[in-house]
Amino acid sequence: MKHDEFAAALAFALEREQAAVAFYADLESRAAFAAQKATLAEFRLMEEGHVALVRSLQARGEVNLSATAAVDLGLARQLAADEPPPAELDFQQILKLAIKKEERSGDLYGQLAAAALDPELREIFGRLAAEESRHRHYFEALYESEVARDN
Amino acid sequence: MSRAKAPYIAPAERAAPDLDSGKYLVMWQGPNHPGITGNMSLRLVIEGDSVVDCETHVGYLHRGFEKLMERRLWMQNFPLVCRIAVPEPDFNEYCYAAALEELAGIEVPDKAVWLRTLSLEMIRLASFLMWIGGQAGAFGHGTIAQWSVTMRDYVLDLFEELTGGRIYHMYIIPGGVRGDVPAGFLRRVLETMDTVRKNLDDIELVMFHNVVYKMRAQGLGYIPPDWVDQYGITGPNARAAGLPRDLRKDLGYLAYPRLSFEPIVGTVSDAFERSRLRLLEMYQSIDLIRQIVDMLPARGAFRAKLPNPLHWKIPAGETYVAAECTRGEYGFYVVSDGGDKPRRVAVRGPSYTHGVALMERLARGVNIADVAGLMVSLHTYPPEIER
Amino acid sequence: MNIKDFIAPFAVWKRAFEKPFTVRKPIDERPGAPRYRGFHINDAKACVGCGSCEAICMNQAIDLVPVAGLPAKEGDSGLRPRVDYGRCCWCALCVDICPSGSLGMSNEYVWVDADPEVFRYTPGVEAKPWDKSELGYRRAEGYRLLDGQRVAMPELDHQAAVQSFLELVRGYSRQQAEREADRCVACGLCVASCPAHMDIPGYIKAVRDGQLDEGLNLLYETNPFPEACGRICTHRCEAACSIGAGTGADGEPADPVAIRWLKRYIADQVELADYGRALPRAEPDSGRRVAVVGAGPGGLAAAYYLRLQGHAVTVLEKDEAGGGMLRYGIPEYRLPYPALDKDIAWIQSLGVDIRYGTAVGVDLSLADLAASHDAVYLSTGLPAPYRLDVPGDDHPRVLDGVAVLAAATRGQSLGLGKTVAVVGGGNVAMDAARTALRAGCAVDILYRRREADMPADPDEIREAKAEGARLVEKAIPLEVKAIPLEVKAIPGDPAGALVAWNEARMVQKEDGQRPVPEPIPGAVHEDRYDSIIAAIGQGPDLAFVAESDGIEIRRFKPVVASDGRTSRATIFAGGDLTNERKDAISAIADGHRAALAMDRLLRAKGN
Ligand SMILES: Cc1cc2nc3c(=O)[nH]c(=O)nc-3n(C[C@H](O)[C@H](O)[C@H](O)COP(=O)(O)OP(=O)(O)OC[C@H]3O[C@@H](n4cnc5c(N)ncnc54)[C@H](O)[C@@H]3O)c2cc1C
Ligand code: SF4
Ligand code: SF4
């Protein structure tokens, strides 16, 4: 794998995480009440953590993330895809947004991995996809325990 | 019975020996003496080798059971009462349970009635077997005690199997009994009865056809029939005096009305007659046990459902429940004030009448060597005198 | 005397040649009989540490002692009986009474040691050679000192029940209640498991003794909703009850004491007019003012205990009557309104002022409230239903379970049609299903997992089924679709919708987690229903809390300390809004705890 391919892959990942931060920050700025704001802020901070993670990968020059994908609880596939206006967001919807987001990222990395010709590059995207699956799992589990209690 | 029939026996009737005269010797028999059959003392005044005066002393064995029971829940007294008469605990269990059942209006299942009768007859046999060893031993026939105590142990083996305990059976619990007979138990009961019976035949031969035993026991401790009511004498001591009194017949409790037997009655009313009568009653018990084994219902509940023992309250009331034990009338007088503990329990052990006043009276004029034999011929268990 | 009397005694000689009877210990062993009452054994895992053995032992030979490695947990005190053989009389009453059936006796009776201290040990914890003994005293079959069977509760039969909203459970008579109360051993395991730590053995004793005023007083010490809780409490106490720990005389699992029904019995038996005889009145006015948001059980419990301390309490409630979900959620056949009204009436009689029809965030702001009161308690519950969250869940025939139940409470027509699908497996789903049955509908309950996984109370599930609801397990809803026009065109056909759902199988994906329903590819069904009731859960509505109110919120819940205090010192919160259990008794317990903390705060505020 060429050095610039590695750099490009991580730059791409960084960009996505930064976009996620911006996404939550935008919703947060339009939130109507404290509860929304607090939850969106919490999720934004998580994404900022991911930004920091990608930066540390860049600095170290290797992707030492676990390759084991998290268990799929199946929610991402079942949840409806519509996105409500931010002022009405409740906990269920914020969680759903988060799950969908992580799913999309995971899918994207998955596709990139599949398309990569260089095995090392494929490995990197695979690991990034696994990382996203862990994020998705986190939100799915939260959805199961907090929202779909009776389901 | 009216009090008039049991007149006060004035102390004046007792001899008042002048102890400073040098003619007499004061001797304590007990509180630890094999001829006393427990912790109790006879203070004998002796002239030569005959007894001039006898005074019974109790107080060595007071455990305060009756008082203790007032501090225990109704059910907690169940393991306590058996200790009142150690060699024959089951009558305490029965009388206590029956008194509670009567006060609380509890119907005991038929199976339990039969099992209770079985255990009462078994313990009667065991208790007589122990007594006869004492009786023979008091006249120097220790061998017989070895035989009979072994036979008693065989009966206790049965108890161990049925109840989980050899001495304190704790089987007759208020409401019924604690368990059905184990598999094969009844067969083993019959086998043991055969063994005991064979041994009784041997005992009969060597004890009752024995010149020594006859010479010492015949004429000893004669109880005139008119003393029976005066002193409140019951059981074999009364029957040997010719009175056909037997609570199993007279009260008809438990399964006794459904068993065929007749009270055994004697004539001569001396130590020999009393012991012969008890031997016959052992045969009678064996016979009753066989009848019970025959008639015991195979199935059915063995205990009625009772309230939670931790807060069982019994309606206010009082009752007296009696049963025929080996020594005569054994009874529990139980008073409830409606609470979760007895207000008062009083136990009537026949040894009290036989072993205290009667013994004092009978001992006078008896040869010092025969005092133990006399005492045992009244069949006394000091633990039930004091409770 | 004859010659025989001289010769016969020599017959003893024949015995000299017989085998002796004695046991030649130690060459021969003689084990105790199979029923022998020897040294105790205890299955320390099955024992629940109830102390009944200690209570019955007349020799005080038993002490319940803590055991290393056995922490207390619900339904287990963590203590185990230690037996002192200097006292034990081997009566085995302890074995007879043991509710769990863990205690027994071995047939071992010989134990020699020079150290007297060793004869006091904890069976099942300190290993002994006879621990594994199969033989020894056990309770005989069919013999128990304690009754494992609960006094049956008179109930409407299921056929009659679905015809109306009449209360199903009829309540105990005096005799029945006293008999049931008799089963309690007062171990107190229930007290530890009750979120409100009610004095359960105390009020059960009051039932037994016929002291109902005393009983009512004990109830109100920790719970001002005895009529309601006596009917609908989740009765965690009964799961902890030692009486239910083993098997009864019939070999069936024993029933725990009907604690909830006994609570109801006390409250039912005392007329509201007589409550004053039994219960305390409010302390003199403290001069402090408290506002409570939400007149649910949590809010009103806080109001009651604050008022008792003499504080002026105003409750703000957006609905037209009090009780919260107890009124607008739980259906009438489980909790009739007069019973709930009685609880609320007593609270109001102390001078608690409830302002109905006043929504905080709409009619006035939280900031206003906080400014005009010395302290505020938030108990707004979970009023916002969560959606099915499948495509098409905004179809007009998709209804929300709590809204259906509230409409039933308000006596509004439900308009469910003839066939109803209820989606969900919790108590709300069961209540919605049974309400729909009473409205004459045929009801299917669709649940993603198995019956055993359902969070609803097993009794509720059983009753829903008995009343005719059909339970469809392992059904994952995929989509709600409009009915195609050509089908719909039949005249008089009510508007319905199609529910597409996927059959699932349960897959254990992660150790220690509950199994996950995984769709079976291709096993998709489409069923038509007149109404689809979503009952998958509810969430809080915190739109009334502004950032400037200064309350820290995490994941749509105010962050509270154990006493209910939020990050703002004078504002407290509790109930469904903050706790995990989300039932009435936990809300009441929160309200009580918070009231005590608020009282301390108000007193400390300087006079
Ligand atoms: C259908 C159903 C069945 C249930 N069955 C049981 C059961 O069998 N057993 C059990 O223990 N629990 C049951 N529960 C749960 C139980 O009802 C709740 O745990 C309990 O009511 C919670 O009490 P709370 O005071 O926290 O909240 P709630 O009872 O929800 O009360 C909150 C109150 O606040 C009011 N409110 C909300 N927002 C505002 C505002 N902004 N301004 C003013 N007022 C406001 C609401 O109108 C409501 O009256 C059930 C719940 C439901 C929905
Ligand atoms: S469960 Fe049995 S052994 Fe354990 S404490 Fe209770 S009565 Fe004793
Ligand atoms: S056997 Fe009897 S005396 Fe011994 S510990 Fe058990 S209850 Fe107490």
PDB file of N, CA, C and O in Angstrom, chain A residues 95-114:
ATOM      1  N   LEU A  95     -32.086   8.862  18.976  1.00  0.00           N
ATOM      2  CA  LEU A  95     -31.377   7.580  18.944  1.00  0.00           C
ATOM      3  C   LEU A  95     -31.437   6.967  17.544  1.00  0.00           C
ATOM      4  O   LEU A  95     -30.476   6.385  17.055  1.00  0.00           O
ATOM      5  N   LYS A  96     -32.601   7.112  16.951  1.00  0.00           N
ATOM      6  CA  LYS A  96     -32.776   6.523  15.623  1.00  0.00           C
ATOM      7  C   LYS A  96     -31.829   7.193  14.630  1.00  0.00           C
ATOM      8  O   LYS A  96     -31.167   6.521  13.827  1.00  0.00           O
ATOM      9  N   LEU A  97     -31.741   8.498  14.714  1.00  0.00           N
ATOM     10  CA  LEU A  97     -30.813   9.215  13.843  1.00  0.00           C
ATOM     11  C   LEU A  97     -29.400   8.670  14.013  1.00  0.00           C
ATOM     12  O   LEU A  97     -28.677   8.428  13.042  1.00  0.00           O
ATOM     13  N   ALA A  98     -29.049   8.516  15.266  1.00  0.00           N
ATOM     14  CA  ALA A  98     -27.687   8.066  15.549  1.00  0.00           C
ATOM     15  C   ALA A  98     -27.450   6.673  14.969  1.00  0.00           C
ATOM     16  O   ALA A  98     -26.417   6.399  14.341  1.00  0.00           O
ATOM     17  N   ILE A  99     -28.420   5.799  15.177  1.00  0.00           N
ATOM     18  CA  ILE A  99     -28.261   4.428  14.669  1.00  0.00           C
ATOM     19  C   ILE A  99     -28.119   4.451  13.144  1.00  0.00           C
ATOM     20  O   ILE A  99     -27.219   3.824  12.578  1.00  0.00           O
ATOM     21  N   LYS A 100     -29.002   5.190  12.522  1.00  0.00           N
ATOM     22  CA  LYS A 100     -28.974   5.244  11.047  1.00  0.00           C
ATOM     23  C   LYS A 100     -27.631   5.799  10.552  1.00  0.00           C
ATOM     24  O   LYS A 100     -27.051   5.324   9.575  1.00  0.00           O
ATOM     25  N   LYS A 101     -27.157   6.804  11.249  1.00  0.00           N
ATOM     26  CA  LYS A 101     -25.899   7.424  10.867  1.00  0.00           C
ATOM     27  C   LYS A 101     -24.741   6.434  10.925  1.00  0.00           C
ATOM     28  O   LYS A 101     -23.960   6.304   9.992  1.00  0.00           O
ATOM     29  N   GLU A 102     -24.692   5.728  12.045  1.00  0.00           N
ATOM     30  CA  GLU A 102     -23.595   4.772  12.204  1.00  0.00           C
ATOM     31  C   GLU A 102     -23.720   3.667  11.167  1.00  0.00           C
ATOM     32  O   GLU A 102     -22.726   3.153  10.654  1.00  0.00           O
ATOM     33  N   GLU A 103     -24.959   3.319  10.875  1.00  0.00           N
ATOM     34  CA  GLU A 103     -25.155   2.255   9.898  1.00  0.00           C
ATOM     35  C   GLU A 103     -24.643   2.691   8.530  1.00  0.00           C
ATOM     36  O   GLU A 103     -23.924   1.959   7.834  1.00  0.00           O
ATOM     37  N   ARG A 104     -24.989   3.929   8.185  1.00  0.00           N
ATOM     38  CA  ARG A 104     -24.555   4.412   6.870  1.00  0.00           C
ATOM     39  C   ARG A 104     -23.032   4.445   6.775  1.00  0.00           C
ATOM     40  O   ARG A 104     -22.443   4.010   5.791  1.00  0.00           O
ATOM     41  N   SER A 105     -22.419   4.919   7.849  1.00  0.00           N
ATOM     42  CA  SER A 105     -20.952   4.966   7.820  1.00  0.00           C
ATOM     43  C   SER A 105     -20.375   3.577   7.674  1.00  0.00           C
ATOM     44  O   SER A 105     -19.459   3.331   6.881  1.00  0.00           O
ATOM     45  N   GLY A 106     -20.926   2.675   8.469  1.00  0.00           N
ATOM     46  CA  GLY A 106     -20.428   1.299   8.413  1.00  0.00           C
ATOM     47  C   GLY A 106     -20.562   0.736   7.010  1.00  0.00           C
ATOM     48  O   GLY A 106     -19.632   0.113   6.465  1.00  0.00           O
ATOM     49  N   ASP A 107     -21.731   0.964   6.422  1.00  0.00           N
ATOM     50  CA  ASP A 107     -21.963   0.460   5.063  1.00  0.00           C
ATOM     51  C   ASP A 107     -20.938   1.035   4.094  1.00  0.00           C
ATOM     52  O   ASP A 107     -20.375   0.335   3.245  1.00  0.00           O
ATOM     53  N   LEU A 108     -20.709   2.328   4.248  1.00  0.00           N
ATOM     54  CA  LEU A 108     -19.795   2.993   3.329  1.00  0.00           C
ATOM     55  C   LEU A 108     -18.401   2.373   3.430  1.00  0.00           C
ATOM     56  O   LEU A 108     -17.787   1.999   2.425  1.00  0.00           O
ATOM     57  N   TYR A 109     -17.905   2.231   4.658  1.00  0.00           N
ATOM     58  CA  TYR A 109     -16.577   1.627   4.830  1.00  0.00           C
ATOM     59  C   TYR A 109     -16.570   0.214   4.288  1.00  0.00           C
ATOM     60  O   TYR A 109     -15.599  -0.256   3.711  1.00  0.00           O
ATOM     61  N   GLY A 110     -17.692  -0.461   4.494  1.00  0.00           N
ATOM     62  CA  GLY A 110     -17.788  -1.833   3.975  1.00  0.00           C
ATOM     63  C   GLY A 110     -17.622  -1.841   2.467  1.00  0.00           C
ATOM     64  O   GLY A 110     -16.869  -2.656   1.907  1.00  0.00           O
ATOM     65  N   GLN A 111     -18.299  -0.912   1.839  1.00  0.00           N
ATOM     66  CA  GLN A 111     -18.203  -0.861   0.375  1.00  0.00           C
ATOM     67  C   GLN A 111     -16.788  -0.503  -0.057  1.00  0.00           C
ATOM     68  O   GLN A 111     -16.234  -1.081  -0.990  1.00  0.00           O
ATOM     69  N   LEU A 112     -16.201   0.463   0.659  1.00  0.00           N
ATOM     70  CA  LEU A 112     -14.832   0.855   0.308  1.00  0.00           C
ATOM     71  C   LEU A 112     -13.883  -0.329   0.451  1.00  0.00           C
ATOM     72  O   LEU A 112     -13.001  -0.552  -0.362  1.00  0.00           O
ATOM     73  N   ALA A 113     -14.102  -1.088   1.525  1.00  0.00           N
ATOM     74  CA  ALA A 113     -13.239  -2.259   1.739  1.00  0.00           C
ATOM     75  C   ALA A 113     -13.389  -3.230   0.576  1.00  0.00           C
ATOM     76  O   ALA A 113     -12.404  -3.775   0.050  1.00  0.00           O
ATOM     77  N   ALA A 114     -14.645  -3.447   0.189  1.00  0.00           N
ATOM     78  CA  ALA A 114     -14.885  -4.399  -0.886  1.00  0.00           C
ATOM     79  C   ALA A 114     -14.234  -3.914  -2.184  1.00  0.00           C
ATOM     80  O   ALA A 114     -13.740  -4.717  -2.986  1.00  0.00           O
TER      81      ALA A 114
END
